[in-house]
Amino acid sequence: DESVKSAYVNEESAERMAKTLSKLRGAALKLGQMLSLQDDHAVPPQLQAVFNKIRASAHVMPQAQLHSTLRSELGEDWRDRVRSFGEQPVASASIGQVHRAVLPDGRLVALKVQYPGVAASIDSDLANLRRLANYTGMLPRTLFVDNIIRVAKEELLAECDYAQEAAHTDRYRALVTEAEAANPALRGAFRVPAVIPELSSARVLATEWLAGGPVEAVERMGAGRRNAVASRVLSLTLLELFQWRFMQTDPNWGNYLYDAPSDTISLIDFGAAREYAKPFVDDYLRMVDACARRDRNAIMDTSLRLGFLTGDEPGEMHDAHVAAGFILGEPFATREPFDFAASQLSTRVRQHVPVMLKYRQRPPPNEIYSLHRKLSGFFMLCIRLRATIDCRQAFDAIRDDYQLDPVPVTPPAASGATDLTHGSAPHDSLGGGRPHETTLATGGAGSAGAR
């Protein structure tokens, strides 16, 4: 009903919604993040404003509640394990806040404390968000909000488990150490904090404090430094996905701290780290390879196998899906350094989004929400840094060591997927061999990798 919908699309209503949704802060921010990755233009600007207000608001635990949480999680004697503790948080996030502390041996640590009740309220908070989305009718059916909410629940529950995050941090730290040993060019390029076990629990996580500021501050530096940082982040992202199959998927640039004096990027916050199964990564590699080679048939084959498409969509949808893939493949298709700022990738991909939203018949694979959140962050960082870098060479280094398993034998595709040859390049399925190129695939929504 348009009258109901219109009640939610003015500034005053947005303010009221922001106040209401701020009580559901973690769930609301997660939903907003996942919706924006589908396509920011599919979400009404008034609702985007609501999520922006929530993101900008700071929630701070009352001191009595903070101390109660620390005692219950770390024991009554927790202060005996620190020389000093900063009572005021230095940062606040959707599910917790960070304090600075000093250990008896003089080491500076970051102490992350979870807001009480966050994990227990996830079900009810997301249910309230679902009711709000259904009532207002502000979101297109083809965003498949119910699926987004299901995935959001899984991710939020995982992010509330600080013991798991500690294990992820240790694992990531070991992977970076191994990568530095194998590749001299990466030595000293990254730092991952050590976990402090004696000050960590399921709802409190202590890690060593690392120097640096948000990596986007590099945009004020010279072109050489900007390009070097962007190239380094690209190399890391390719390692995460195609070698480790273990990725920190939170694109918040505050999780990448750049220290100019040491020219080091410190990596923090591994609550959103996750694994990807090899069959999925294999097919994703085939997809990005096909996009870079502008191979329409291979894009369609892999999109059907991954579950981006059903094969029964109209040809207009297939054309838009493939065209968006071609655009996102450009950084990896050229042997010349790619100028992200001049490429207008986001604008060009966005032209195809209305068609994809109109005809989409299924949500993207669940893995895509987290993966494209990370890849979107990389694209946006390169645009912000005005980076001009050789993406193809970076991928070649990964490609040479990658071993694809054979493509599983599947029944013939649905009849709607039979006429896919218009405008295609010669088909190369990469069934068991080594890919030629790569790009960032379109996530079923085309624009996920470009914002």
Coordinates of C-alpha atoms in Angstrom, one line a residue:
D1 CA 0.0 0.0 0.0
E2 CA 1.5 3.3 -1.1
S3 CA 0.0 5.3 1.8
V4 CA 1.7 3.0 4.3
K5 CA 5.0 3.1 2.4
S6 CA 4.9 6.9 2.1
A7 CA 4.7 7.2 5.9
Y8 CA 8.2 5.8 6.1
V9 CA 9.9 7.8 3.4
N10 CA 10.2 11.2 4.9
E11 CA 12.9 12.7 7.1
E12 CA 10.8 12.7 10.3
S13 CA 9.9 9.1 9.8
A14 CA 13.6 8.2 9.2
E15 CA 14.5 9.8 12.5
R16 CA 11.9 7.8 14.3
M17 CA 13.0 4.6 12.6
A18 CA 16.6 5.4 13.5
K19 CA 15.7 5.7 17.2
T20 CA 13.7 2.4 17.1
L21 CA 16.3 0.5 15.2
S22 CA 19.2 1.8 17.4
K23 CA 17.8 -0.5 20.1
L24 CA 18.5 -3.3 17.7
R25 CA 21.9 -1.9 16.9
G26 CA 23.8 -5.1 16.0
A27 CA 21.0 -6.7 14.0
A28 CA 20.1 -3.5 12.3
L29 CA 23.7 -2.7 11.2
K30 CA 24.2 -6.3 10.0
L31 CA 21.0 -6.1 7.9
G32 CA 21.9 -2.7 6.5
Q33 CA 25.3 -3.9 5.6
M34 CA 24.0 -7.0 3.8
L35 CA 21.3 -5.0 2.0
S36 CA 23.8 -2.5 0.7
L37 CA 26.0 -5.2 -0.7
Q38 CA 23.0 -6.5 -2.7
D39 CA 22.7 -3.0 -4.2
D40 CA 22.7 0.3 -2.5
H41 CA 20.2 1.7 -5.0
A42 CA 17.7 -1.1 -4.2
V43 CA 17.4 0.3 -0.7
P44 CA 15.5 3.5 -0.5
P45 CA 17.7 6.5 0.4
Q46 CA 15.5 7.2 3.5
L47 CA 16.2 3.8 4.8
Q48 CA 19.9 4.2 4.0
A49 CA 19.8 7.3 6.1
V50 CA 18.4 5.3 9.0
F51 CA 21.3 2.8 8.8
N52 CA 23.8 5.7 8.6
K53 CA 22.4 7.3 11.7
I54 CA 22.7 4.0 13.6
R55 CA 26.2 3.5 12.4
A56 CA 27.2 7.0 13.5
S57 CA 25.6 6.7 16.9
A58 CA 27.8 5.6 19.8
H59 CA 26.5 3.3 22.5
V60 CA 28.6 3.2 25.7
M61 CA 28.0 0.8 28.5
P62 CA 27.3 2.3 31.9
Q63 CA 30.4 1.9 34.1
A64 CA 28.7 -0.4 36.6
Q65 CA 27.5 -2.7 33.8
L66 CA 31.1 -2.7 32.3
H67 CA 32.7 -3.7 35.6
S68 CA 30.0 -6.3 36.2
T69 CA 30.7 -7.8 32.8
L70 CA 34.4 -7.9 33.4
R71 CA 34.0 -9.5 36.8
S72 CA 31.6 -12.2 35.5
E73 CA 33.8 -13.0 32.5
L74 CA 37.3 -12.7 33.9
G75 CA 36.8 -13.2 37.6
E76 CA 36.8 -10.8 40.6
D77 CA 40.6 -10.5 40.5
W78 CA 40.8 -9.4 36.8
R79 CA 42.4 -6.0 37.8
D80 CA 45.3 -7.9 39.3
R81 CA 46.2 -8.9 35.7
V82 CA 46.5 -5.3 34.4
R83 CA 48.7 -2.4 35.5
S84 CA 46.1 0.1 34.3
F85 CA 42.7 0.1 32.6
G86 CA 41.1 2.9 30.6
E87 CA 37.5 3.4 31.9
Q88 CA 36.3 5.2 28.8
P89 CA 36.1 3.2 25.5
V90 CA 38.4 4.2 22.7
A91 CA 36.0 2.7 20.2
S92 CA 32.4 1.4 20.1
A93 CA 31.0 -1.0 17.6
S94 CA 27.7 -2.9 16.9
I95 CA 28.1 -5.6 19.6
G96 CA 30.9 -4.3 21.9
Q97 CA 33.3 -1.5 22.9
V98 CA 37.1 -1.4 23.1
H99 CA 39.2 -0.2 26.1
R100 CA 42.9 0.3 26.4
A101 CA 44.8 -1.4 29.1
V102 CA 48.4 -2.0 30.1
L103 CA 49.7 -5.4 31.3
P104 CA 52.0 -5.8 34.3
D105 CA 54.9 -6.3 31.8
G106 CA 54.2 -2.9 30.1
R107 CA 52.5 -4.2 27.0
L108 CA 49.6 -2.2 25.7
V109 CA 46.4 -4.2 24.9
A110 CA 43.0 -3.6 23.4
L111 CA 40.3 -5.1 25.6
K112 CA 37.0 -5.7 23.7
V113 CA 33.9 -6.1 25.9
Q114 CA 30.6 -7.3 24.5
Y115 CA 27.4 -5.5 25.3
P116 CA 25.4 -7.7 27.7
G117 CA 22.4 -9.5 26.1
V118 CA 23.5 -9.0 22.5
A119 CA 23.7 -12.7 21.6
A120 CA 20.4 -13.5 23.4
S121 CA 18.5 -10.9 21.6
I122 CA 19.6 -11.7 18.1
D123 CA 16.5 -13.8 17.3
S124 CA 14.0 -11.3 18.5
D125 CA 15.9 -8.3 17.0
L126 CA 16.0 -9.9 13.6
A127 CA 12.3 -10.9 13.8
N128 CA 11.4 -7.3 14.6
L129 CA 13.5 -6.2 11.6
R130 CA 11.7 -8.7 9.4
R131 CA 8.3 -7.4 10.5
L132 CA 9.4 -3.8 9.9
A133 CA 10.6 -4.7 6.3
N134 CA 7.4 -6.5 5.5
Y135 CA 5.2 -3.8 6.9
T136 CA 6.8 -0.9 5.2
G137 CA 7.2 -2.7 1.9
M138 CA 10.3 -0.6 1.3
L139 CA 12.5 -3.4 0.0
P140 CA 12.0 -5.2 -3.3
R141 CA 11.0 -8.9 -3.2
T142 CA 14.0 -9.8 -5.2
L143 CA 16.3 -8.8 -2.4
F144 CA 15.1 -12.0 -0.6
V145 CA 15.2 -10.3 2.8
D146 CA 14.2 -13.5 4.6
N147 CA 17.4 -15.2 3.3
I148 CA 19.5 -12.2 4.2
I149 CA 18.1 -12.4 7.8
R150 CA 18.9 -16.1 8.0
V151 CA 22.5 -15.5 7.0
A152 CA 22.7 -12.4 9.3
K153 CA 21.6 -14.5 12.2
E154 CA 24.4 -17.1 11.6
E155 CA 27.0 -14.3 11.2
L156 CA 25.9 -12.4 14.3
L157 CA 25.9 -15.5 16.5
A158 CA 29.4 -16.3 15.2
E159 CA 30.6 -12.7 15.8
C160 CA 29.3 -12.8 19.4
D161 CA 31.6 -15.8 20.2
Y162 CA 34.8 -14.0 21.3
A163 CA 36.4 -17.4 22.1
Q164 CA 36.0 -18.3 18.4
E165 CA 37.3 -14.9 17.4
A166 CA 40.4 -15.5 19.5
A167 CA 41.0 -18.8 17.7
H168 CA 40.5 -17.1 14.4
T169 CA 43.0 -14.4 15.3
D170 CA 45.6 -17.0 16.2
R171 CA 45.0 -18.9 13.0
Y172 CA 45.2 -15.8 10.9
R173 CA 48.4 -14.7 12.6
A174 CA 50.0 -18.1 11.8
L175 CA 48.9 -17.9 8.2
V176 CA 50.4 -14.4 7.8
T177 CA 53.7 -15.7 9.3
E178 CA 53.8 -18.6 6.9
A179 CA 53.1 -16.3 3.9
E180 CA 55.9 -14.0 4.9
A181 CA 58.3 -16.9 5.2
A182 CA 57.3 -18.1 1.7
N183 CA 57.3 -14.7 0.0
P184 CA 60.1 -12.2 0.9
A185 CA 58.1 -9.4 -0.6
L186 CA 55.5 -9.8 2.2
R187 CA 57.9 -9.7 5.1
G188 CA 57.1 -7.0 7.5
A189 CA 54.1 -6.0 5.3
F190 CA 51.4 -7.0 7.8
R191 CA 51.0 -7.5 11.5
V192 CA 48.3 -9.5 13.4
P193 CA 47.9 -9.0 17.1
A194 CA 48.7 -11.7 19.6
V195 CA 45.8 -12.8 21.8
I196 CA 46.1 -12.4 25.6
P197 CA 44.5 -15.5 26.9
E198 CA 44.4 -14.5 30.6
L199 CA 42.2 -11.6 29.7
S200 CA 39.9 -13.3 27.2
S201 CA 36.7 -15.2 27.5
A202 CA 33.5 -15.8 25.5
R203 CA 32.5 -12.1 25.9
V204 CA 35.8 -10.4 26.4
L205 CA 38.8 -10.4 24.1
A206 CA 42.2 -9.0 24.7
T207 CA 44.8 -8.6 22.0
E208 CA 48.0 -6.6 21.8
W209 CA 47.6 -3.0 20.8
L210 CA 49.0 -2.3 17.3
A211 CA 50.1 1.1 16.0
G212 CA 48.5 2.8 13.0
G213 CA 45.4 4.7 11.8
P214 CA 42.7 3.7 9.4
V215 CA 44.2 2.8 6.1
E216 CA 42.1 5.3 4.1
A217 CA 44.3 8.0 5.5
V218 CA 46.8 6.8 2.9
E219 CA 44.8 8.7 0.4
R220 CA 46.6 11.9 1.5
M221 CA 50.0 10.4 0.7
G222 CA 51.9 10.2 -2.6
A223 CA 50.9 8.0 -5.5
G224 CA 53.7 5.6 -4.9
R225 CA 52.6 4.9 -1.3
R226 CA 48.9 4.7 -2.3
N227 CA 49.6 2.2 -5.0
A228 CA 51.9 0.1 -2.8
V229 CA 49.3 -0.2 -0.1
A230 CA 46.5 -1.1 -2.5
S231 CA 48.7 -3.7 -4.2
R232 CA 49.5 -5.2 -0.8
V233 CA 45.9 -5.4 0.2
L234 CA 45.1 -7.1 -3.1
S235 CA 47.8 -9.7 -2.6
L236 CA 46.4 -10.4 0.9
T237 CA 42.9 -10.7 -0.4
L238 CA 43.9 -13.2 -3.1
L239 CA 45.8 -15.2 -0.5
E240 CA 42.9 -15.3 1.8
L241 CA 40.5 -16.6 -0.8
F242 CA 42.5 -18.7 -3.2
Q243 CA 45.3 -20.1 -0.9
W244 CA 44.0 -20.1 2.6
R245 CA 40.3 -20.3 1.9
F246 CA 40.0 -18.4 5.2
M247 CA 39.1 -14.8 5.0
Q248 CA 38.5 -11.8 7.4
T249 CA 35.2 -10.6 5.7
D250 CA 34.5 -7.4 7.6
P251 CA 35.3 -4.5 5.1
N252 CA 35.5 -1.8 7.8
W253 CA 38.6 0.1 7.0
G254 CA 39.2 0.6 10.7
N255 CA 40.3 -3.0 10.8
Y256 CA 43.2 -2.2 8.5
L257 CA 45.6 0.1 10.4
Y258 CA 48.4 1.7 8.5
D259 CA 51.6 2.7 10.3
A260 CA 53.6 5.1 8.0
P261 CA 56.9 5.0 9.9
S262 CA 57.2 1.2 9.6
D263 CA 55.2 1.0 6.4
T264 CA 53.1 -1.8 8.0
I265 CA 49.4 -2.7 7.8
S266 CA 48.1 -4.0 11.1
L267 CA 45.1 -6.4 10.8
I268 CA 42.6 -6.5 13.6
D269 CA 39.1 -7.8 14.4
F270 CA 38.5 -11.4 13.2
G271 CA 35.0 -11.9 14.4
A272 CA 33.8 -12.1 10.8
A273 CA 36.5 -14.5 9.7
R274 CA 35.3 -17.6 8.0
E275 CA 36.3 -20.6 5.8
Y276 CA 35.2 -21.3 2.3
A277 CA 34.9 -24.9 0.9
K278 CA 37.2 -25.7 -1.9
P279 CA 34.5 -26.6 -4.4
F280 CA 33.0 -23.1 -3.9
V281 CA 36.4 -21.5 -4.3
D282 CA 37.1 -23.5 -7.4
D283 CA 33.9 -22.4 -9.0
Y284 CA 34.5 -18.8 -7.9
L285 CA 37.9 -18.9 -9.6
R286 CA 36.3 -20.2 -12.7
M287 CA 33.7 -17.4 -12.5
V288 CA 36.2 -14.6 -12.1
D289 CA 38.4 -16.0 -14.8
A290 CA 35.4 -16.1 -17.2
C291 CA 34.6 -12.5 -16.4
A292 CA 38.1 -11.3 -17.1
R293 CA 38.2 -13.2 -20.4
R294 CA 34.7 -11.9 -21.4
D295 CA 33.6 -15.5 -21.8
R296 CA 29.8 -15.4 -21.8
N297 CA 29.3 -19.2 -21.9
A298 CA 31.7 -19.8 -19.0
I299 CA 30.0 -17.1 -16.9
M300 CA 26.6 -18.7 -17.5
D301 CA 27.8 -22.2 -16.8
T302 CA 29.5 -21.2 -13.5
S303 CA 26.7 -18.9 -12.5
L304 CA 24.2 -21.8 -12.8
R305 CA 26.4 -24.2 -10.9
L306 CA 27.1 -21.7 -8.1
G307 CA 23.4 -20.8 -7.8
F308 CA 23.5 -17.2 -8.9
L309 CA 20.9 -18.0 -11.6
T310 CA 18.3 -20.7 -12.2
G311 CA 18.6 -20.7 -16.0
D312 CA 14.9 -19.9 -16.3
E313 CA 15.3 -16.1 -16.2
P314 CA 14.6 -14.1 -19.4
G315 CA 17.4 -13.3 -21.7
E316 CA 17.4 -9.7 -20.6
M317 CA 18.4 -10.8 -17.1
H318 CA 21.2 -13.0 -18.5
D319 CA 22.5 -10.2 -20.6
A320 CA 22.6 -7.8 -17.6
H321 CA 24.3 -10.4 -15.4
V322 CA 27.0 -11.1 -18.0
A323 CA 27.5 -7.4 -18.8
A324 CA 28.1 -6.6 -15.1
G325 CA 30.6 -9.5 -14.9
F326 CA 32.5 -8.2 -17.9
I327 CA 32.8 -4.8 -16.2
L328 CA 34.0 -6.2 -13.0
G329 CA 36.5 -8.3 -14.8
E330 CA 38.3 -5.3 -16.3
P331 CA 40.9 -4.9 -13.5
F332 CA 42.1 -8.4 -14.2
A333 CA 41.8 -8.4 -18.0
T334 CA 44.5 -5.9 -18.8
R335 CA 48.3 -6.2 -18.6
E336 CA 48.5 -2.5 -17.8
P337 CA 48.1 -1.0 -14.3
F338 CA 44.3 -0.5 -13.8
D339 CA 43.1 3.0 -12.7
F340 CA 40.3 2.3 -10.3
A341 CA 39.2 5.9 -9.8
A342 CA 38.9 6.6 -13.5
S343 CA 37.2 3.3 -14.4
Q344 CA 33.7 4.3 -13.1
L345 CA 33.1 0.6 -12.3
S346 CA 30.3 1.3 -9.8
T347 CA 28.4 3.6 -12.1
R348 CA 28.7 1.3 -15.1
V349 CA 27.6 -1.8 -13.1
R350 CA 24.7 0.1 -11.5
Q351 CA 23.2 0.6 -14.9
H352 CA 22.4 -3.1 -15.0
V353 CA 21.0 -3.4 -11.5
P354 CA 17.3 -2.5 -12.3
V355 CA 17.0 -5.4 -14.8
M356 CA 18.6 -7.8 -12.4
L357 CA 16.4 -6.8 -9.5
K358 CA 13.3 -7.1 -11.8
Y359 CA 14.0 -10.6 -13.0
R360 CA 16.1 -12.3 -10.3
Q361 CA 14.6 -15.6 -9.3
R362 CA 16.8 -16.7 -6.4
P363 CA 19.1 -15.3 -3.7
P364 CA 22.8 -15.5 -4.2
P365 CA 24.7 -18.4 -2.5
N366 CA 25.0 -17.8 1.2
E367 CA 28.8 -17.6 1.0
I368 CA 28.5 -14.6 -1.3
Y369 CA 27.2 -12.2 1.4
S370 CA 30.4 -12.4 3.4
L371 CA 32.8 -12.8 0.4
H372 CA 31.4 -9.8 -1.5
R373 CA 31.4 -7.7 1.6
K374 CA 35.1 -8.2 1.6
L375 CA 35.6 -7.8 -2.1
S376 CA 33.4 -4.7 -2.1
G377 CA 35.7 -3.2 0.6
F378 CA 38.8 -3.9 -1.5
F379 CA 37.3 -2.2 -4.6
M380 CA 36.2 0.8 -2.6
L381 CA 39.6 1.1 -0.9
C382 CA 41.3 1.2 -4.3
I383 CA 38.9 3.8 -5.5
R384 CA 39.4 5.9 -2.4
L385 CA 43.2 5.6 -2.7
R386 CA 43.0 6.5 -6.4
A387 CA 45.1 3.4 -6.9
T388 CA 46.5 2.4 -10.3
I389 CA 47.8 -1.1 -9.9
D390 CA 48.6 -4.3 -11.8
C391 CA 45.8 -6.6 -10.7
R392 CA 46.5 -9.2 -13.4
Q393 CA 50.1 -9.8 -12.2
A394 CA 49.0 -10.2 -8.6
F395 CA 46.6 -12.9 -9.7
D396 CA 49.1 -14.6 -11.9
A397 CA 51.2 -15.2 -8.8
I398 CA 48.3 -17.0 -7.1
R399 CA 47.1 -18.8 -10.2
D400 CA 50.4 -20.6 -10.8
D401 CA 50.0 -22.5 -7.6
Y402 CA 46.2 -23.1 -7.8
Q403 CA 45.0 -26.6 -8.6
L404 CA 41.4 -26.9 -9.7
D405 CA 39.4 -30.0 -9.1
P406 CA 37.4 -31.4 -12.0
V407 CA 34.0 -29.8 -12.6
P408 CA 31.3 -32.2 -11.1
V409 CA 29.1 -33.9 -13.7
T410 CA 25.6 -32.5 -13.5
P411 CA 22.4 -33.1 -15.5
P412 CA 21.7 -30.8 -18.5
A413 CA 20.7 -27.3 -17.5
A414 CA 17.0 -26.2 -17.6
S415 CA 15.6 -25.2 -20.9
G416 CA 15.8 -21.5 -20.1
A417 CA 19.6 -21.8 -20.0
T418 CA 20.1 -23.3 -23.4
D419 CA 20.4 -20.1 -25.6
L420 CA 23.4 -18.5 -24.0
T421 CA 25.8 -18.1 -26.9
H422 CA 25.0 -14.5 -28.0
G423 CA 28.1 -12.4 -27.9
S424 CA 30.2 -15.0 -26.3
A425 CA 33.9 -15.6 -26.5
P426 CA 35.3 -19.1 -27.3
H427 CA 34.3 -21.3 -24.4
D428 CA 36.9 -22.5 -22.0
S429 CA 35.4 -24.2 -18.9
L430 CA 38.6 -24.6 -17.0
G431 CA 37.3 -28.0 -16.0
G432 CA 40.5 -29.3 -14.5
G433 CA 43.2 -27.1 -15.7
R434 CA 44.7 -23.8 -14.6
P435 CA 42.7 -20.5 -15.2
H436 CA 43.9 -17.8 -17.5
E437 CA 42.5 -14.7 -15.7
T438 CA 40.2 -13.6 -12.9
T439 CA 37.9 -10.9 -11.6
L440 CA 35.5 -10.3 -8.8
A441 CA 32.2 -12.0 -9.7
T442 CA 28.9 -10.3 -9.7
G443 CA 27.1 -11.9 -6.7
G444 CA 23.9 -12.4 -8.6
A445 CA 23.3 -8.7 -8.1
G446 CA 26.0 -7.4 -10.3
S447 CA 27.2 -4.5 -8.2
A448 CA 28.4 -6.3 -5.0
G449 CA 32.1 -6.0 -5.9
A450 CA 32.1 -2.5 -7.1
R451 CA 30.9 -0.3 -4.2

